[in-house]
PDB file of C-alpha atoms in Angstrom:
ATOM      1  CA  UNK A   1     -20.248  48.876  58.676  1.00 52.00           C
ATOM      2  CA  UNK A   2     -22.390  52.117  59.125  1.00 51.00           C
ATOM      3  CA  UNK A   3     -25.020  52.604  61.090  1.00 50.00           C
ATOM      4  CA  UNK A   4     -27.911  52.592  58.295  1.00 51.00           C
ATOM      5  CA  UNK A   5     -25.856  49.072  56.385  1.00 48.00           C
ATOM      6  CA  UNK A   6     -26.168  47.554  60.031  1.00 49.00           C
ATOM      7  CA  UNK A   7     -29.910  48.207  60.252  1.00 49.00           C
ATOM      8  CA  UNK A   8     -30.617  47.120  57.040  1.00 48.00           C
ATOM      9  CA  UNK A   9     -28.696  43.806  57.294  1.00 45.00           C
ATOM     10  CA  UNK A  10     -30.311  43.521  60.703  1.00 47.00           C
ATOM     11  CA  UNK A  11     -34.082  44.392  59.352  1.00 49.00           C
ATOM     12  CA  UNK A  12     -33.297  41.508  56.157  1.00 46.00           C
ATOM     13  CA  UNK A  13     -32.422  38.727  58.770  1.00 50.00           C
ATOM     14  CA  UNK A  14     -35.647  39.495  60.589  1.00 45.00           C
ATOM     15  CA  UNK A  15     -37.822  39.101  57.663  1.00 50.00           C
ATOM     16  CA  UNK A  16     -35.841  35.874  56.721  1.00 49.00           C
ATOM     17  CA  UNK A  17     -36.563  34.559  60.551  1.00 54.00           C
ATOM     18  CA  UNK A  18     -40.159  35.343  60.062  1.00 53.00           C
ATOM     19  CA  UNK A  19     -40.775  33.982  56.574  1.00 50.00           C
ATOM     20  CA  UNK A  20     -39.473  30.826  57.652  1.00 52.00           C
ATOM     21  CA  UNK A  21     -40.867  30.743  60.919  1.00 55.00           C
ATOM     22  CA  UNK A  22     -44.284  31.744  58.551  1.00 53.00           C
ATOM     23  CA  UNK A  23     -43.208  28.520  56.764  1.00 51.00           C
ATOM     24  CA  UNK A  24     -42.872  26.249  59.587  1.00 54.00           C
ATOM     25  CA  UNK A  25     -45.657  26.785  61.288  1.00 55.00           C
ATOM     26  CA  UNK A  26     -47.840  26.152  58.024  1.00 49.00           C
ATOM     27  CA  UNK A  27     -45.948  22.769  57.396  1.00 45.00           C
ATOM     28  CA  UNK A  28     -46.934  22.288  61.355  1.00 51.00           C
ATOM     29  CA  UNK A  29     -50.518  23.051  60.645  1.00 51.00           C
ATOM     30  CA  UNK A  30     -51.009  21.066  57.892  1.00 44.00           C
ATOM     31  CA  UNK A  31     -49.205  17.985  59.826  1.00 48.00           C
ATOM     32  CA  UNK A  32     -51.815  18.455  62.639  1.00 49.00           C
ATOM     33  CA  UNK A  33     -54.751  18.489  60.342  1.00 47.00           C
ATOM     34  CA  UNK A  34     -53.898  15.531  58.956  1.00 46.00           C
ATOM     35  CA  UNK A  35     -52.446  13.832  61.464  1.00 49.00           C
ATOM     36  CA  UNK A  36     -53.578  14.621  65.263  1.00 52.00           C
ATOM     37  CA  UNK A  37     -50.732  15.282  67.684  1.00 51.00           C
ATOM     38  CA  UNK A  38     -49.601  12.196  69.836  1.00 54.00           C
ATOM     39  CA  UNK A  39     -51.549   9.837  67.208  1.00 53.00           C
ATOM     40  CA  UNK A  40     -49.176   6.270  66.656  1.00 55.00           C
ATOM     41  CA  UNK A  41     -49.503   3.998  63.838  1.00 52.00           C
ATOM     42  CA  UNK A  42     -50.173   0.003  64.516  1.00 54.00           C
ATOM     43  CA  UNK A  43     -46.401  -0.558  65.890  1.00 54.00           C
ATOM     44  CA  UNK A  44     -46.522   2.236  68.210  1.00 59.00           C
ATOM     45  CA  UNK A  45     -44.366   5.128  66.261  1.00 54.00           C
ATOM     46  CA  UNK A  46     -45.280   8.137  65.683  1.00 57.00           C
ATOM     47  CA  UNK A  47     -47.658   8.171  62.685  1.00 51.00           C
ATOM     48  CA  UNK A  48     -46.023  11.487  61.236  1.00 49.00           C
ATOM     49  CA  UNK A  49     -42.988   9.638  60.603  1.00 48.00           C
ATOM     50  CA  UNK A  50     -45.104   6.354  59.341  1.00 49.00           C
ATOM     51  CA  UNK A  51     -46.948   9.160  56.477  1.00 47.00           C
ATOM     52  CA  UNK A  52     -43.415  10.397  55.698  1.00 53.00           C
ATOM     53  CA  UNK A  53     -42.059   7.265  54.827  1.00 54.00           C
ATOM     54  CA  UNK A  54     -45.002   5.771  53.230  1.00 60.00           C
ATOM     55  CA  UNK A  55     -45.561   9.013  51.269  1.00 56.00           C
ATOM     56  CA  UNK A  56     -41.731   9.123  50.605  1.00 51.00           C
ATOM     57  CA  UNK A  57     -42.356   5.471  48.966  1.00 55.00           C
ATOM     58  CA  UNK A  58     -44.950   5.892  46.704  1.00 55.00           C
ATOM     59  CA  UNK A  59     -43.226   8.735  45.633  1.00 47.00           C
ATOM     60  CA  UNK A  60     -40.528   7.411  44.473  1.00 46.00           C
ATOM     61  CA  UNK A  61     -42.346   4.230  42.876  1.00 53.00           C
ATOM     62  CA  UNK A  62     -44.140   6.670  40.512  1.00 49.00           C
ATOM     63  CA  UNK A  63     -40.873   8.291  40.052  1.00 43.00           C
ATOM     64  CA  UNK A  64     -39.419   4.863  38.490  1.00 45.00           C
ATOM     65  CA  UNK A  65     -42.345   3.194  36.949  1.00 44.00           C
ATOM     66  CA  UNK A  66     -42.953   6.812  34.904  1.00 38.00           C
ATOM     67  CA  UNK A  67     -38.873   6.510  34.047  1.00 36.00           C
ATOM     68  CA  UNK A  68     -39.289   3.151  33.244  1.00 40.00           C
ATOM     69  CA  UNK A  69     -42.332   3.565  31.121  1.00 40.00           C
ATOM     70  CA  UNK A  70     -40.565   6.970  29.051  1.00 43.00           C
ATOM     71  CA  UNK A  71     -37.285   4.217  28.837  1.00 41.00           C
ATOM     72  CA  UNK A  72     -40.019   1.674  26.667  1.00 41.00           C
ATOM     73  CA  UNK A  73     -41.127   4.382  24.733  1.00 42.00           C
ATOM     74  CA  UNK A  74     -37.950   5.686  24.232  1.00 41.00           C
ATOM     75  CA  UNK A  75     -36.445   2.413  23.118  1.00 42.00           C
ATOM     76  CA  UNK A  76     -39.224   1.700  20.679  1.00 46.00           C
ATOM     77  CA  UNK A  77     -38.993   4.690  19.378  1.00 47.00           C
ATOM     78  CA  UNK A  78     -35.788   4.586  18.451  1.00 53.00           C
ATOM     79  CA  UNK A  79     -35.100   0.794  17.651  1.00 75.00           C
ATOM     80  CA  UNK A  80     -32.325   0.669  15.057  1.00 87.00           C
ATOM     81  CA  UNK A  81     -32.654  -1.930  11.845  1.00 91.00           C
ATOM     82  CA  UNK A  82     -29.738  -4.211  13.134  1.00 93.00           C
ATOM     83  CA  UNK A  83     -30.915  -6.638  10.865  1.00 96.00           C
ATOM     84  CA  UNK A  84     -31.562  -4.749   7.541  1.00 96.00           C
ATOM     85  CA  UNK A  85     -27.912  -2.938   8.258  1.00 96.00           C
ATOM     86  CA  UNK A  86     -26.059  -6.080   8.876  1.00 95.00           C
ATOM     87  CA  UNK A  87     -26.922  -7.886   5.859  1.00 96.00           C
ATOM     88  CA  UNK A  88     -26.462  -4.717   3.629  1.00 96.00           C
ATOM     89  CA  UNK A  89     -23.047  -4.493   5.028  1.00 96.00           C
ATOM     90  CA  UNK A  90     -21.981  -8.389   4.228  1.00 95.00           C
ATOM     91  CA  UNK A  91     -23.621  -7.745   1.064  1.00 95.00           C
ATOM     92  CA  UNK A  92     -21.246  -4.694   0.583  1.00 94.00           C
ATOM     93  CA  UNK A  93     -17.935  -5.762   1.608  1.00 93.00           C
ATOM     94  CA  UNK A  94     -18.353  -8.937   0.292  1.00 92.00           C
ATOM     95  CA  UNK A  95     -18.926  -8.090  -3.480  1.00 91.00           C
ATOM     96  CA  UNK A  96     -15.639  -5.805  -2.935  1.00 90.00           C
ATOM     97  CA  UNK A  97     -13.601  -8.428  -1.607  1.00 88.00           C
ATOM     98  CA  UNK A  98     -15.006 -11.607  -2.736  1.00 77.00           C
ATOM     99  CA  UNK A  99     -12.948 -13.922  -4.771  1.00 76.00           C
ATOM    100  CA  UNK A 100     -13.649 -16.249  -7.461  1.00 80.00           C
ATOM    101  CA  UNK A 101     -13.051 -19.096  -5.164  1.00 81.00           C
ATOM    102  CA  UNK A 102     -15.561 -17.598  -2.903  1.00 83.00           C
ATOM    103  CA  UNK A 103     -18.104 -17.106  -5.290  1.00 84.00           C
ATOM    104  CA  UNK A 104     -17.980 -20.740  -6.093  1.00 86.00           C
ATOM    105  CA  UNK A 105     -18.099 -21.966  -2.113  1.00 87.00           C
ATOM    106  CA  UNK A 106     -21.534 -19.647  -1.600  1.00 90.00           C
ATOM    107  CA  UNK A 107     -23.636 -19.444  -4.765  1.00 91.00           C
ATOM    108  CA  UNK A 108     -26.230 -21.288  -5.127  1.00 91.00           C
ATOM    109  CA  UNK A 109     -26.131 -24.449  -7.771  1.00 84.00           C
ATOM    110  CA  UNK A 110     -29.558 -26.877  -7.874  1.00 78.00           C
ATOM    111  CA  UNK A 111     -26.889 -29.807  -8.736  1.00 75.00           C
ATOM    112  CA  UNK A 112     -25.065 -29.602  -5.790  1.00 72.00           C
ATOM    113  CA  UNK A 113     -27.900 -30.237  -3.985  1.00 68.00           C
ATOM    114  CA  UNK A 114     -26.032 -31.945  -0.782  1.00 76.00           C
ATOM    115  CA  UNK A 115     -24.395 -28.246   0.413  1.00 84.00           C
ATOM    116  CA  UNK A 116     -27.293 -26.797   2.169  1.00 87.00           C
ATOM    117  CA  UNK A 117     -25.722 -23.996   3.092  1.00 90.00           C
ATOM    118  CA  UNK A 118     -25.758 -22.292  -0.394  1.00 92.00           C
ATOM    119  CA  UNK A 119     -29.940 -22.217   0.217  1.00 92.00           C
ATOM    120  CA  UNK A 120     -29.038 -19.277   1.999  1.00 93.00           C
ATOM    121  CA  UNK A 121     -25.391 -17.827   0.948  1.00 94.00           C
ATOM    122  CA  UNK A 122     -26.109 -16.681  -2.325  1.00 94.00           C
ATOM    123  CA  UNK A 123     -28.210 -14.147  -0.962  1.00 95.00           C
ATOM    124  CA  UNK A 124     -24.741 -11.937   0.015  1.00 94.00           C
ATOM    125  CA  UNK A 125     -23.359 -12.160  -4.200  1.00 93.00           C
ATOM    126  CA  UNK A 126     -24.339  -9.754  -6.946  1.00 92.00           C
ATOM    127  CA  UNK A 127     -23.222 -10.447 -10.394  1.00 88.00           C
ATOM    128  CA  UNK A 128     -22.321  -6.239 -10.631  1.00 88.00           C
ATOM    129  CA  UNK A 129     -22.832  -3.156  -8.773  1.00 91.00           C
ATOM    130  CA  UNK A 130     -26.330  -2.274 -10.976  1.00 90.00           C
ATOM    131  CA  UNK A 131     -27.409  -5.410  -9.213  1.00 90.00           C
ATOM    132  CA  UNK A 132     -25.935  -4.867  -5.683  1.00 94.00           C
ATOM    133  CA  UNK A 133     -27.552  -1.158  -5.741  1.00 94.00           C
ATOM    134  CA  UNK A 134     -30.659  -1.897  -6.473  1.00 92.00           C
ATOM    135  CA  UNK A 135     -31.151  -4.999  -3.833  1.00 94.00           C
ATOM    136  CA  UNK A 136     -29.986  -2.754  -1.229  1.00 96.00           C
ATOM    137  CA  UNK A 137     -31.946   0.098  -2.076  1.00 94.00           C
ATOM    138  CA  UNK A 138     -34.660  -2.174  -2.343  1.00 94.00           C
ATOM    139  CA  UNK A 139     -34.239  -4.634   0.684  1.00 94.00           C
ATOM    140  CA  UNK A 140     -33.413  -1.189   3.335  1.00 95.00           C
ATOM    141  CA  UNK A 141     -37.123   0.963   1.857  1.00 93.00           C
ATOM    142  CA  UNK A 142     -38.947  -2.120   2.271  1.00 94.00           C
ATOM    143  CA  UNK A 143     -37.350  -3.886   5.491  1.00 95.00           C
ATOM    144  CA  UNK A 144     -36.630  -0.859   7.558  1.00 94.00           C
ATOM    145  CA  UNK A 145     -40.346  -0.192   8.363  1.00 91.00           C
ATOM    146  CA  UNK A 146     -40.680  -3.229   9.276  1.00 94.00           C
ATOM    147  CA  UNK A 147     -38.052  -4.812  11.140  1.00 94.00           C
ATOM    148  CA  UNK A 148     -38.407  -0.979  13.515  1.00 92.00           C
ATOM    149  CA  UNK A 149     -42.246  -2.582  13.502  1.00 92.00           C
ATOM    150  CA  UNK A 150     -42.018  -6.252  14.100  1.00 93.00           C
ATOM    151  CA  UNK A 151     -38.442  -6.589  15.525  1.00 92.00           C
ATOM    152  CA  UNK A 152     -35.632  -8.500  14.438  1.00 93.00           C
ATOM    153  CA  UNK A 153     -36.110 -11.589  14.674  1.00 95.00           C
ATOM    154  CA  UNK A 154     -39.379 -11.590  12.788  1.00 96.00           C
ATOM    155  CA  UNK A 155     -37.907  -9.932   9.749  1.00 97.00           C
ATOM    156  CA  UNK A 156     -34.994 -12.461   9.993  1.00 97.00           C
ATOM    157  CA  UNK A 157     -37.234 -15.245  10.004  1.00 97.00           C
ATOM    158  CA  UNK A 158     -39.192 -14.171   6.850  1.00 98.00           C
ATOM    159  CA  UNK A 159     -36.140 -12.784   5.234  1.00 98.00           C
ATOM    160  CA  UNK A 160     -34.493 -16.256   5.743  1.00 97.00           C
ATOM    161  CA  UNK A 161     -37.316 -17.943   4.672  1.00 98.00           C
ATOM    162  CA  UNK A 162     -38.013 -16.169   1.622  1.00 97.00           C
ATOM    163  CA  UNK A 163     -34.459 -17.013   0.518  1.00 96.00           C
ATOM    164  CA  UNK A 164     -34.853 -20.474   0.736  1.00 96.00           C
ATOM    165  CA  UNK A 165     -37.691 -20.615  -0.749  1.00 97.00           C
ATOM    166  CA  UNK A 166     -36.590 -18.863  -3.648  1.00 95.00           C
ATOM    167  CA  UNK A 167     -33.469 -21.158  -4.268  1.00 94.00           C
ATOM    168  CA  UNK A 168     -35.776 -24.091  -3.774  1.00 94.00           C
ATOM    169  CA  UNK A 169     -38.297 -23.138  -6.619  1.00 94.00           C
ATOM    170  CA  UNK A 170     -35.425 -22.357  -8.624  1.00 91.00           C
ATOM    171  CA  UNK A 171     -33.599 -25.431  -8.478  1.00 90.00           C
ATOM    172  CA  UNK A 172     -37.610 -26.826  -9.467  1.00 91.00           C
ATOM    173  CA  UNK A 173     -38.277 -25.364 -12.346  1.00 90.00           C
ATOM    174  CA  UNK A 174     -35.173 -23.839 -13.733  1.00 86.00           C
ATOM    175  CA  UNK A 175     -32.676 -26.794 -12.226  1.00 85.00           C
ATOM    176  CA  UNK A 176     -30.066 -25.541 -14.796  1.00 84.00           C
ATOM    177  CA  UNK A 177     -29.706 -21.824 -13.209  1.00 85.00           C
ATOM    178  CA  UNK A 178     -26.947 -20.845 -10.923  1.00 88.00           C
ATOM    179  CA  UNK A 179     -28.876 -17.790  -9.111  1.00 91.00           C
ATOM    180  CA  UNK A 180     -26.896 -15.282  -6.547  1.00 92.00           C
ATOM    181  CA  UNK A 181     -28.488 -12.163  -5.331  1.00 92.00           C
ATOM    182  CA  UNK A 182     -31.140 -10.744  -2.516  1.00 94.00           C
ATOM    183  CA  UNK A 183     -33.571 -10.766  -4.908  1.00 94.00           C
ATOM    184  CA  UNK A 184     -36.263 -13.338  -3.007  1.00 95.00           C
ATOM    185  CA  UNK A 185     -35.398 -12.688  -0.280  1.00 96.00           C
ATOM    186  CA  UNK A 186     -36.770  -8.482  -0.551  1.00 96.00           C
ATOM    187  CA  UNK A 187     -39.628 -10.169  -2.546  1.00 96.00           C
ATOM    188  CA  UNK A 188     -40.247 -12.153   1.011  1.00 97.00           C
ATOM    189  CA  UNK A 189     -40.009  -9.025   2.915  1.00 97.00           C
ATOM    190  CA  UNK A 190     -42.544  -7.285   0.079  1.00 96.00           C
ATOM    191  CA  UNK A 191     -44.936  -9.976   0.769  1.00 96.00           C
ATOM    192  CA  UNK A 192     -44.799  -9.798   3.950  1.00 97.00           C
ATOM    193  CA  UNK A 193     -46.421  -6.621   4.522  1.00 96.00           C
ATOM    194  CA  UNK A 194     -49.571  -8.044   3.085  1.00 96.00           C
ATOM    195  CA  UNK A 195     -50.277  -9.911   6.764  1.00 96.00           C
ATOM    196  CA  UNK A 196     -48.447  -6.987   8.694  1.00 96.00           C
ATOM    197  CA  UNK A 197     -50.807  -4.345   7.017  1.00 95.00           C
ATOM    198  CA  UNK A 198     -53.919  -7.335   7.559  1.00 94.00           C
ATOM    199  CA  UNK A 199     -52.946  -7.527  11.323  1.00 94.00           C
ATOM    200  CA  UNK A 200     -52.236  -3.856  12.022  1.00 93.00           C
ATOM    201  CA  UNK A 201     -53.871  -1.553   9.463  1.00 91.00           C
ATOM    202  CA  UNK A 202     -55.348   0.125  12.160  1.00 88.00           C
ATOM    203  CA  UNK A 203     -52.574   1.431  14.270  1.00 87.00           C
ATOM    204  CA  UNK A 204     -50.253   1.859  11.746  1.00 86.00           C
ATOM    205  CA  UNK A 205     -49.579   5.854  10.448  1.00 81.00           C
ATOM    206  CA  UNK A 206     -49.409   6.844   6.637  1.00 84.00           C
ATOM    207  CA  UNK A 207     -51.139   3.019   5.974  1.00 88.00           C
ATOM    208  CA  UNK A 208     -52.421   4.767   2.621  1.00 92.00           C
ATOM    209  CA  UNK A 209     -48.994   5.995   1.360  1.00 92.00           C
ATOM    210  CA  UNK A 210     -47.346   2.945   2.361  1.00 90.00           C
ATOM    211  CA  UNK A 211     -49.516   0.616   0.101  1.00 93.00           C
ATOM    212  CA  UNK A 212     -49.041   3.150  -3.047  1.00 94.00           C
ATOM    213  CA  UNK A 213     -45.227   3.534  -2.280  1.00 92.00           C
ATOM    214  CA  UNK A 214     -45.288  -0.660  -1.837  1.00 92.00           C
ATOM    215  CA  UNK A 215     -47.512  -0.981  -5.063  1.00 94.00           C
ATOM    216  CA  UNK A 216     -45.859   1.573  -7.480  1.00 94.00           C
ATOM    217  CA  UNK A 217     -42.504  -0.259  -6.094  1.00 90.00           C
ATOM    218  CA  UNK A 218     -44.310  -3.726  -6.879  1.00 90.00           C
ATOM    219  CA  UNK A 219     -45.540  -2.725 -10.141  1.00 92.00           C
ATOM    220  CA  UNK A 220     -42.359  -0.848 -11.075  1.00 90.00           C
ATOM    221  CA  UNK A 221     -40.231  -4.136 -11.209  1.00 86.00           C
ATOM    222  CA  UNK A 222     -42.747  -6.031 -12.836  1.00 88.00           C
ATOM    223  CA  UNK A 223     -43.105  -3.625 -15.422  1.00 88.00           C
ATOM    224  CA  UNK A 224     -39.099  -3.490 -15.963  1.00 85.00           C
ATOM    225  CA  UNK A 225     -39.135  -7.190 -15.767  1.00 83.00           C
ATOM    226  CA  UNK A 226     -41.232  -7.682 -18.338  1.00 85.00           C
ATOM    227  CA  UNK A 227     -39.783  -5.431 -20.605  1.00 83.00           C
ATOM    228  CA  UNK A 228     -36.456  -7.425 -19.909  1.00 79.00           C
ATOM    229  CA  UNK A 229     -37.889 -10.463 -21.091  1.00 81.00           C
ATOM    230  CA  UNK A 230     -39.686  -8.724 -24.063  1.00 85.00           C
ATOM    231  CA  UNK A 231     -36.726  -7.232 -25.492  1.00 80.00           C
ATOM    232  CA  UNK A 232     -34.039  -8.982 -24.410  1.00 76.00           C
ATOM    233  CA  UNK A 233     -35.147 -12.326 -23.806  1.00 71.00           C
ATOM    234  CA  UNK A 234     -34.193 -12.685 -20.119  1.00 72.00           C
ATOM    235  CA  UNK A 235     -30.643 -12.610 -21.327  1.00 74.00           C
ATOM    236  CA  UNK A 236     -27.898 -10.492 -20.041  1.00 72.00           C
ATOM    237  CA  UNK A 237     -28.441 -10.564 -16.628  1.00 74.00           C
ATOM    238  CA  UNK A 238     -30.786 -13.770 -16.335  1.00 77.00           C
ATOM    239  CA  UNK A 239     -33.775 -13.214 -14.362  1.00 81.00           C
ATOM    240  CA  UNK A 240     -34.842 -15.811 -12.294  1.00 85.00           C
ATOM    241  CA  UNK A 241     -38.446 -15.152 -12.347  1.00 88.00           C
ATOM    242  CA  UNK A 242     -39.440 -18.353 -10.080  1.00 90.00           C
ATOM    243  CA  UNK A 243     -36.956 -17.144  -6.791  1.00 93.00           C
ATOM    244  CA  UNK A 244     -39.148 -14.061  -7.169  1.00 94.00           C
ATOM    245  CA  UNK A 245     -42.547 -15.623  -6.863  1.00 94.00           C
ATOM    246  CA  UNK A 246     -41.477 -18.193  -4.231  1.00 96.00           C
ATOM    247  CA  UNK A 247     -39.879 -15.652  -2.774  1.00 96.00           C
ATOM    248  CA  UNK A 248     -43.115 -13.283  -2.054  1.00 96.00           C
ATOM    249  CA  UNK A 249     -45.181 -16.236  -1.669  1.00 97.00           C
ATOM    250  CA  UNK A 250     -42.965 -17.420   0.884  1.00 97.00           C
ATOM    251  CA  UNK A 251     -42.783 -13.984   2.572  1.00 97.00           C
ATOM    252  CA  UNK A 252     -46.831 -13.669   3.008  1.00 97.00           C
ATOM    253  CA  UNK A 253     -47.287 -17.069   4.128  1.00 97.00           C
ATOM    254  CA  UNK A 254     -44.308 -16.958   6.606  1.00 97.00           C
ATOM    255  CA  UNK A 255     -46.207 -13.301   7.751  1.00 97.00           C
ATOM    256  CA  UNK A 256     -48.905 -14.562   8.614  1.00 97.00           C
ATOM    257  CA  UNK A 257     -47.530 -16.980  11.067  1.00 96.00           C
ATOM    258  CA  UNK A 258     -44.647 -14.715  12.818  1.00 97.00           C
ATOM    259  CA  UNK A 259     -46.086 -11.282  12.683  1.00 96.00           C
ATOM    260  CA  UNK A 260     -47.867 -10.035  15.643  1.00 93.00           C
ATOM    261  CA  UNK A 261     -50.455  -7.226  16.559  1.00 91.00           C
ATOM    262  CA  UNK A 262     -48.783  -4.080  17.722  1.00 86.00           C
ATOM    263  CA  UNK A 263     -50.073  -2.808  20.671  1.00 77.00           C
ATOM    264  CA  UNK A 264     -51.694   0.583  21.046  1.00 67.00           C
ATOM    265  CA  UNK A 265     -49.734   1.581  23.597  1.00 49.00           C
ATOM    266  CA  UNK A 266     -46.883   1.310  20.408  1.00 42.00           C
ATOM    267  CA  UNK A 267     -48.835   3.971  17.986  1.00 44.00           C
ATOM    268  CA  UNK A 268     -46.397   6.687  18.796  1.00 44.00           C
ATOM    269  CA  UNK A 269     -43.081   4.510  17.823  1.00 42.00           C
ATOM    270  CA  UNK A 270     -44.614   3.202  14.370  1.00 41.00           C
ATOM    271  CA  UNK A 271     -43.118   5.056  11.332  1.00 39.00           C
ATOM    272  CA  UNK A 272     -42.497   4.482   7.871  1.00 37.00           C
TER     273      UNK A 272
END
């Protein structure tokens, strides 16, 4: 190297030596005034090395309750519909591949009143794709909300319960009527956000749009029904009007006992 390179590389390792010479001492100062020189803690160590580790721990317990709090938010925030997707799938594949044998194993018949299991299983047949379409439209804008709101579970629950209470006012008052569809149960999950908006109209964001979007759907379906049974005399697809109504009725009742108050520490992960 020449002379001047040499001086230069010389004069660069100097400063380094004194910056962090500059930096130890005020790392030593700053030890001292908070901790006097040849001071021990209660077990007789040195109490510099009893503040690092103690300051090393609560360090790194606010380190992993913040992680754990952002992994909450996080999964709240993004809490997928399991529910709502599953039984729109079933729903799916099973009106492509179901059979006529199948059909008669799951729909629901009020004279074969033995074969509980039908309360339930004609909830995944749809007499066409009109019908199919519109249940599943239907059942995911209405359900979605609330099953990212209230869980899975919950929604389960009321969607279960709505069903069967649907096929059980059927069979009372229309005994003669075969029914299939999801119909009662989305009317349970309708209802339903009469005691989730009751418990939690507070916290919950775009509360005003979500009862107009709920009541134009509402009053959309009644209008259409009503026009059905006007002019076509609830012929052509039959409407059971009864696994409706026990179906909603059902769904606020049933509400009202599973729902639960959101906390506020869940504002930021409510949606619609």
């Amino acid at each position: 190297l020449s002379p001047p390179t040499s001086n230069r590389i010389m004069s660069a390792q100097v400063e380094s030596n004194g910056a962090s010479e500059s930096n130890n001492n005020c790392v030593k100062d700053v030890r001292l005034l908070l901790l006097p020189e040849n001071s021990t803690d209660s077990d007789g160590n040195p109490a510099s090395v009893a503040f690092s580790a103690e300051s090393h721990k609560k360090f790194i317990d606010d380190l992993t309750r913040t992680i754990d709090v952002g992994h909450v938010r996080r999964k709240r925030l993004w809490r997928v519909p399991w529910f709502i997707l599953l039984m729109s799938f079933v729903q799916i594949s099973l009106h492509w591949i179901a059979s006529e044998c199948m059909q008669k194993v799951l729909i629901f018949k009020p004279e074969w009143n033995v074969e509980y299991w039908r309360l339930l299983t004609y909830m995944l047949l749809h007499s066409d794709y009109w019908h199919l379409s519109l249940n599943i439209c239907f059942q995911c804008f209405i359900g979605i909300c609330l099953e990212v709101e209230q869980g899975h579970w919950r929604l389960a629950v009321v969607y279960m319960v709505g069903g069967v209470a649907g096929s059980l006012a059927n069979a009372w008052l229309q005994p003669h009527l075969h029914l299939m569809g999801a119909s009662a149960g989305v009317y349970a999950m309708l209802g339903s956000h009469v005691p989730h908006l009751v418990l939690n109209f507070s916290q919950l964001s775009h509360r005003f749009a979500r009862i107009a979007s709920l009541l134009i759907l509402l009053l959309s379906d009644v209008g259409f029904t009503t026009y059905h049974f006007c002019h076509n005399h609830n012929r052509n697809p039959r409407t059971s009007l009864e696994a409706h109504i026990g179906g909603g009725v059902a769904g606020i009742l049933c509400g009202f006992i599973v729902y639960r108050r959101l906390q506020p520490a869940n504002q930021k992960a409510i949606y619609f």
